[in-house]
């Protein structure tokens, strides 16, 4: 049975298991119908022109894992930023692990989507936020909405500076021959509040995994959100990450994406402005090799005046790897005094590595400063020669140049311990020895 048919036939059993009378029944049913009509995206769609899911969908994915494996903290400790204290929200094969999580807090509401979706005390919040900014026409987002049940629910109250970062960690044990998981995150950050969040999806063995994740982030007036996505999974892991960000006036939201591992990774990142003096930052580093594939699809919708957005994506591709960058800035007529800037800089290290880049600007306002640019090239041979003339071996010179190429994005990391961790991962990817392997 093909995966689409398996999902459609499993929907009724899924709803009966969680609560067929839920207020979300109509939302789920409508979402499933959209997925049924559209199916999985194909290369015939312009936004998926360079990314094919055909090979992945041939796997016989289990959609309801058995959750039989017991994981000890020692098995996964190295994946956490253990140099500092953090709130930890941990999921094993898509199911929350209270044993591995650490969410004790004062004045914060960190719980499970399954609780928020079904408990009466959360009804008003769910009615106002759940599925309100996600793209209801996008087939994979619709699929996630239809089966949404588990994930992280984070509600930061007004005027709260969260005292330590929040880590959202999804682990796949490999207890299934092939596994499909669909986490759903809802993050609400109140007025004048500040939070730092780190998200990671990690397989613990080589069995195929397909993760179809949806995250909705709502930043209320003057909120600050720093979001970090670490993508450094095994070569049989596939991730489709759909993130939607709603910003009210005077907010500052940054999403930093670090794509180093996995078989296929697709990042759909969408920002929507609903007030003046908003700042949106989208940063990314991609370093891949072998036959890995990473696709960044970004949208910033400028709908209001006096706002700005900054996109800075760096890519280093070797072997037979493939990169895609499709970035769109949309400036509506009312969005005067917009400053919007987009950069995609890429280095190809192998004769068979490729990058497909499509930066886009659609501007309907006449008083704006907007730019986009894309570069594709190889390492500067002159700089390499200069460094070797001064006694730096070729391998180290190459690594230094690539690190310098990525440095602007690295400097955007505001958590020192995370910056150190990302630096070590990059060093490993570039062939420089470090103290541990991630």
mmCIF file of C-alpha atoms in Angstrom, residues 124-342:
data_model
loop_
_atom_site.group_PDB
_atom_site.id
_atom_site.type_symbol
_atom_site.label_atom_id
_atom_site.label_comp_id
_atom_site.label_asym_id
_atom_site.label_seq_id
_atom_site.Cartn_x
_atom_site.Cartn_y
_atom_site.Cartn_z
ATOM 1 C CA UNK A 124 -9.322 29.600 24.172
ATOM 2 C CA UNK A 125 -5.631 29.539 23.275
ATOM 3 C CA UNK A 126 -6.099 26.713 20.760
ATOM 4 C CA UNK A 127 -9.100 28.465 19.207
ATOM 5 C CA UNK A 128 -7.062 31.652 18.755
ATOM 6 C CA UNK A 129 -3.742 30.213 17.607
ATOM 7 C CA UNK A 130 -3.764 26.618 16.406
ATOM 8 C CA UNK A 131 -3.579 26.405 12.588
ATOM 9 C CA UNK A 132 -4.110 30.155 12.255
ATOM 10 C CA UNK A 133 -0.826 31.074 10.545
ATOM 11 C CA UNK A 134 0.016 27.743 8.890
ATOM 12 C CA UNK A 135 -0.608 27.539 5.149
ATOM 13 C CA UNK A 136 -3.879 25.617 4.812
ATOM 14 C CA UNK A 137 -3.281 25.015 1.090
ATOM 15 C CA UNK A 138 0.125 23.379 1.511
ATOM 16 C CA UNK A 139 -0.347 19.615 1.298
ATOM 17 C CA UNK A 140 2.287 18.492 3.828
ATOM 18 C CA UNK A 141 1.194 21.108 6.349
ATOM 19 C CA UNK A 142 -2.367 19.863 5.853
ATOM 20 C CA UNK A 143 -1.215 16.283 6.418
ATOM 21 C CA UNK A 144 0.421 17.319 9.687
ATOM 22 C CA UNK A 145 -2.712 19.221 10.772
ATOM 23 C CA UNK A 146 -4.902 16.180 10.091
ATOM 24 C CA UNK A 147 -2.761 14.001 12.373
ATOM 25 C CA UNK A 148 -1.619 16.690 14.818
ATOM 26 C CA UNK A 149 -1.537 15.362 18.356
ATOM 27 C CA UNK A 150 1.925 15.505 19.894
ATOM 28 C CA UNK A 151 4.644 18.097 20.029
ATOM 29 C CA UNK A 152 5.711 21.041 22.166
ATOM 30 C CA UNK A 153 3.294 23.682 23.425
ATOM 31 C CA UNK A 154 5.107 26.733 24.797
ATOM 32 C CA UNK A 155 3.262 29.825 26.033
ATOM 33 C CA UNK A 156 5.473 32.571 27.447
ATOM 34 C CA UNK A 157 3.442 35.092 29.477
ATOM 35 C CA UNK A 158 3.651 38.856 29.133
ATOM 36 C CA UNK A 159 6.898 40.596 30.201
ATOM 37 C CA UNK A 160 8.806 37.366 30.873
ATOM 38 C CA UNK A 161 12.483 36.905 30.040
ATOM 39 C CA UNK A 162 12.962 33.138 30.077
ATOM 40 C CA UNK A 163 15.943 32.430 32.298
ATOM 41 C CA UNK A 164 17.434 29.630 30.183
ATOM 42 C CA UNK A 165 17.038 28.194 26.676
ATOM 43 C CA UNK A 166 14.379 25.626 25.833
ATOM 44 C CA UNK A 167 15.532 22.506 23.963
ATOM 45 C CA UNK A 168 12.925 20.615 21.920
ATOM 46 C CA UNK A 169 14.408 17.242 20.997
ATOM 47 C CA UNK A 170 12.876 14.538 18.799
ATOM 48 C CA UNK A 171 14.631 11.156 18.823
ATOM 49 C CA UNK A 172 13.881 8.181 16.571
ATOM 50 C CA UNK A 173 14.953 4.834 18.030
ATOM 51 C CA UNK A 174 14.767 2.691 14.897
ATOM 52 C CA UNK A 175 12.416 0.189 16.551
ATOM 53 C CA UNK A 176 10.412 0.331 13.302
ATOM 54 C CA UNK A 177 11.898 -0.712 9.967
ATOM 55 C CA UNK A 178 10.807 2.712 8.667
ATOM 56 C CA UNK A 179 9.015 5.426 10.624
ATOM 57 C CA UNK A 180 6.893 8.493 9.802
ATOM 58 C CA UNK A 181 6.526 11.053 12.603
ATOM 59 C CA UNK A 182 4.565 14.310 12.467
ATOM 60 C CA UNK A 183 5.339 16.606 15.401
ATOM 61 C CA UNK A 184 3.321 19.792 15.819
ATOM 62 C CA UNK A 185 4.721 22.720 17.832
ATOM 63 C CA UNK A 186 2.822 25.806 18.963
ATOM 64 C CA UNK A 187 4.861 28.642 20.457
ATOM 65 C CA UNK A 188 3.287 31.850 21.781
ATOM 66 C CA UNK A 189 5.545 34.596 23.119
ATOM 67 C CA UNK A 190 3.762 37.334 25.062
ATOM 68 C CA UNK A 191 4.280 41.098 24.933
ATOM 69 C CA UNK A 192 7.764 42.264 25.939
ATOM 70 C CA UNK A 193 8.947 38.682 26.487
ATOM 71 C CA UNK A 194 12.160 37.020 25.341
ATOM 72 C CA UNK A 195 12.862 33.352 24.714
ATOM 73 C CA UNK A 196 15.615 31.236 23.152
ATOM 74 C CA UNK A 197 14.639 27.864 21.663
ATOM 75 C CA UNK A 198 16.792 25.071 20.214
ATOM 76 C CA UNK A 199 15.175 22.353 18.095
ATOM 77 C CA UNK A 200 16.728 19.103 16.905
ATOM 78 C CA UNK A 201 15.543 15.905 15.202
ATOM 79 C CA UNK A 202 17.908 12.969 15.669
ATOM 80 C CA UNK A 203 17.873 9.321 14.600
ATOM 81 C CA UNK A 204 19.646 6.825 16.843
ATOM 82 C CA UNK A 205 20.235 4.181 14.147
ATOM 83 C CA UNK A 206 20.244 3.827 10.370
ATOM 84 C CA UNK A 207 16.608 2.860 9.740
ATOM 85 C CA UNK A 208 14.764 5.258 7.403
ATOM 86 C CA UNK A 209 12.826 8.072 9.079
ATOM 87 C CA UNK A 210 10.557 10.695 7.536
ATOM 88 C CA UNK A 211 9.701 13.637 9.780
ATOM 89 C CA UNK A 212 6.947 16.017 8.649
ATOM 90 C CA UNK A 213 7.103 18.792 11.228
ATOM 91 C CA UNK A 214 4.996 21.960 11.573
ATOM 92 C CA UNK A 215 5.796 24.811 13.967
ATOM 93 C CA UNK A 216 3.673 27.925 14.470
ATOM 94 C CA UNK A 217 5.333 30.846 16.277
ATOM 95 C CA UNK A 218 3.352 33.878 17.440
ATOM 96 C CA UNK A 219 5.386 36.862 18.647
ATOM 97 C CA UNK A 220 3.257 39.453 20.434
ATOM 98 C CA UNK A 221 4.143 43.155 20.654
ATOM 99 C CA UNK A 222 7.810 43.865 21.397
ATOM 100 C CA UNK A 223 8.647 40.182 21.895
ATOM 101 C CA UNK A 224 12.098 38.803 21.054
ATOM 102 C CA UNK A 225 12.450 35.219 19.788
ATOM 103 C CA UNK A 226 15.740 33.495 18.950
ATOM 104 C CA UNK A 227 15.106 30.095 17.338
ATOM 105 C CA UNK A 228 17.855 27.646 16.401
ATOM 106 C CA UNK A 229 17.380 24.529 14.269
ATOM 107 C CA UNK A 230 20.194 21.962 14.357
ATOM 108 C CA UNK A 231 19.938 19.493 11.461
ATOM 109 C CA UNK A 232 22.769 16.993 11.704
ATOM 110 C CA UNK A 233 21.054 13.628 11.334
ATOM 111 C CA UNK A 234 22.014 10.231 9.890
ATOM 112 C CA UNK A 235 22.068 9.575 6.159
ATOM 113 C CA UNK A 236 18.774 7.650 6.238
ATOM 114 C CA UNK A 237 16.858 10.476 7.910
ATOM 115 C CA UNK A 238 14.560 12.801 5.966
ATOM 116 C CA UNK A 239 13.128 16.018 7.354
ATOM 117 C CA UNK A 240 10.425 18.297 6.015
ATOM 118 C CA UNK A 241 10.266 21.282 8.345
ATOM 119 C CA UNK A 242 7.402 23.775 7.965
ATOM 120 C CA UNK A 243 7.768 26.855 10.192
ATOM 121 C CA UNK A 244 5.315 29.760 10.211
ATOM 122 C CA UNK A 245 6.037 32.983 12.101
ATOM 123 C CA UNK A 246 3.490 35.690 12.944
ATOM 124 C CA UNK A 247 4.992 38.980 14.150
ATOM 125 C CA UNK A 248 3.142 41.842 15.820
ATOM 126 C CA UNK A 249 4.541 45.379 16.020
ATOM 127 C CA UNK A 250 8.079 46.025 17.239
ATOM 128 C CA UNK A 251 8.973 42.339 17.467
ATOM 129 C CA UNK A 252 12.347 40.849 16.628
ATOM 130 C CA UNK A 253 12.370 37.202 15.518
ATOM 131 C CA UNK A 254 15.428 35.288 14.322
ATOM 132 C CA UNK A 255 15.436 31.759 12.905
ATOM 133 C CA UNK A 256 18.879 30.227 12.422
ATOM 134 C CA UNK A 257 19.053 26.943 10.490
ATOM 135 C CA UNK A 258 22.156 24.739 10.528
ATOM 136 C CA UNK A 259 21.879 21.940 7.953
ATOM 137 C CA UNK A 260 24.731 19.440 8.124
ATOM 138 C CA UNK A 261 23.258 15.936 8.026
ATOM 139 C CA UNK A 262 20.410 13.772 6.834
ATOM 140 C CA UNK A 263 19.497 12.356 3.452
ATOM 141 C CA UNK A 264 16.934 14.949 2.361
ATOM 142 C CA UNK A 265 16.081 18.135 4.230
ATOM 143 C CA UNK A 266 13.436 20.625 3.146
ATOM 144 C CA UNK A 267 13.009 23.822 5.185
ATOM 145 C CA UNK A 268 9.868 25.866 4.514
ATOM 146 C CA UNK A 269 10.250 29.096 6.499
ATOM 147 C CA UNK A 270 7.489 31.713 6.321
ATOM 148 C CA UNK A 271 7.354 35.108 8.063
ATOM 149 C CA UNK A 272 4.238 37.309 8.186
ATOM 150 C CA UNK A 273 4.160 40.911 9.437
ATOM 151 C CA UNK A 274 1.188 42.377 11.317
ATOM 152 C CA UNK A 275 2.526 45.682 12.630
ATOM 153 C CA UNK A 276 5.166 48.379 12.196
ATOM 154 C CA UNK A 277 8.848 48.376 13.203
ATOM 155 C CA UNK A 278 9.231 44.618 12.886
ATOM 156 C CA UNK A 279 12.600 42.912 12.359
ATOM 157 C CA UNK A 280 12.872 39.429 10.826
ATOM 158 C CA UNK A 281 16.204 37.575 10.588
ATOM 159 C CA UNK A 282 16.631 34.376 8.573
ATOM 160 C CA UNK A 283 20.117 32.854 8.687
ATOM 161 C CA UNK A 284 21.382 29.513 7.500
ATOM 162 C CA UNK A 285 24.526 27.439 7.043
ATOM 163 C CA UNK A 286 24.490 24.302 4.893
ATOM 164 C CA UNK A 287 27.524 22.006 4.689
ATOM 165 C CA UNK A 288 26.808 18.652 3.043
ATOM 166 C CA UNK A 289 28.459 15.967 0.925
ATOM 167 C CA UNK A 290 27.889 12.487 -0.537
ATOM 168 C CA UNK A 291 24.348 12.464 -2.027
ATOM 169 C CA UNK A 292 22.753 14.695 0.559
ATOM 170 C CA UNK A 293 20.076 17.194 -0.471
ATOM 171 C CA UNK A 294 19.078 20.395 1.368
ATOM 172 C CA UNK A 295 16.331 22.714 0.128
ATOM 173 C CA UNK A 296 15.634 26.100 1.736
ATOM 174 C CA UNK A 297 12.340 27.730 0.764
ATOM 175 C CA UNK A 298 11.774 31.094 2.449
ATOM 176 C CA UNK A 299 9.057 33.745 2.359
ATOM 177 C CA UNK A 300 8.909 37.117 4.091
ATOM 178 C CA UNK A 301 5.548 38.842 3.648
ATOM 179 C CA UNK A 302 5.975 42.587 4.267
ATOM 180 C CA UNK A 303 2.439 43.882 4.826
ATOM 181 C CA UNK A 304 3.052 46.929 7.032
ATOM 182 C CA UNK A 305 5.309 50.039 6.876
ATOM 183 C CA UNK A 306 8.677 50.618 8.539
ATOM 184 C CA UNK A 307 9.770 47.004 8.826
ATOM 185 C CA UNK A 308 12.916 45.153 7.860
ATOM 186 C CA UNK A 309 14.063 41.644 7.042
ATOM 187 C CA UNK A 310 17.500 40.144 6.584
ATOM 188 C CA UNK A 311 18.255 36.793 4.960
ATOM 189 C CA UNK A 312 21.791 35.398 4.912
ATOM 190 C CA UNK A 313 22.326 31.822 3.725
ATOM 191 C CA UNK A 314 25.711 30.168 3.192
ATOM 192 C CA UNK A 315 26.163 26.809 1.485
ATOM 193 C CA UNK A 316 29.172 24.518 1.005
ATOM 194 C CA UNK A 317 28.547 21.481 -1.206
ATOM 195 C CA UNK A 318 30.905 18.601 -1.963
ATOM 196 C CA UNK A 319 30.743 15.152 -3.638
ATOM 197 C CA UNK A 320 27.324 14.591 -5.273
ATOM 198 C CA UNK A 321 25.362 16.795 -2.910
ATOM 199 C CA UNK A 322 22.628 19.148 -4.064
ATOM 200 C CA UNK A 323 21.431 22.428 -2.615
ATOM 201 C CA UNK A 324 18.362 24.522 -3.344
ATOM 202 C CA UNK A 325 17.644 28.064 -2.254
ATOM 203 C CA UNK A 326 14.295 29.581 -3.198
ATOM 204 C CA UNK A 327 13.858 32.831 -1.280
ATOM 205 C CA UNK A 328 10.984 35.240 -1.763
ATOM 206 C CA UNK A 329 10.469 38.762 -0.433
ATOM 207 C CA UNK A 330 6.944 40.091 -0.974
ATOM 208 C CA UNK A 331 6.317 43.792 -0.280
ATOM 209 C CA UNK A 332 2.689 44.880 -0.361
ATOM 210 C CA UNK A 333 1.565 48.339 -1.458
ATOM 211 C CA UNK A 334 0.969 49.464 2.132
ATOM 212 C CA UNK A 335 4.455 48.420 3.263
ATOM 213 C CA UNK A 336 6.265 51.699 2.605
ATOM 214 C CA UNK A 337 9.711 52.314 4.153
ATOM 215 C CA UNK A 338 10.517 48.606 3.981
ATOM 216 C CA UNK A 339 14.132 47.471 4.180
ATOM 217 C CA UNK A 340 14.496 43.906 2.928
ATOM 218 C CA UNK A 341 17.772 42.216 2.056
ATOM 219 C CA UNK A 342 18.554 38.694 0.907
#
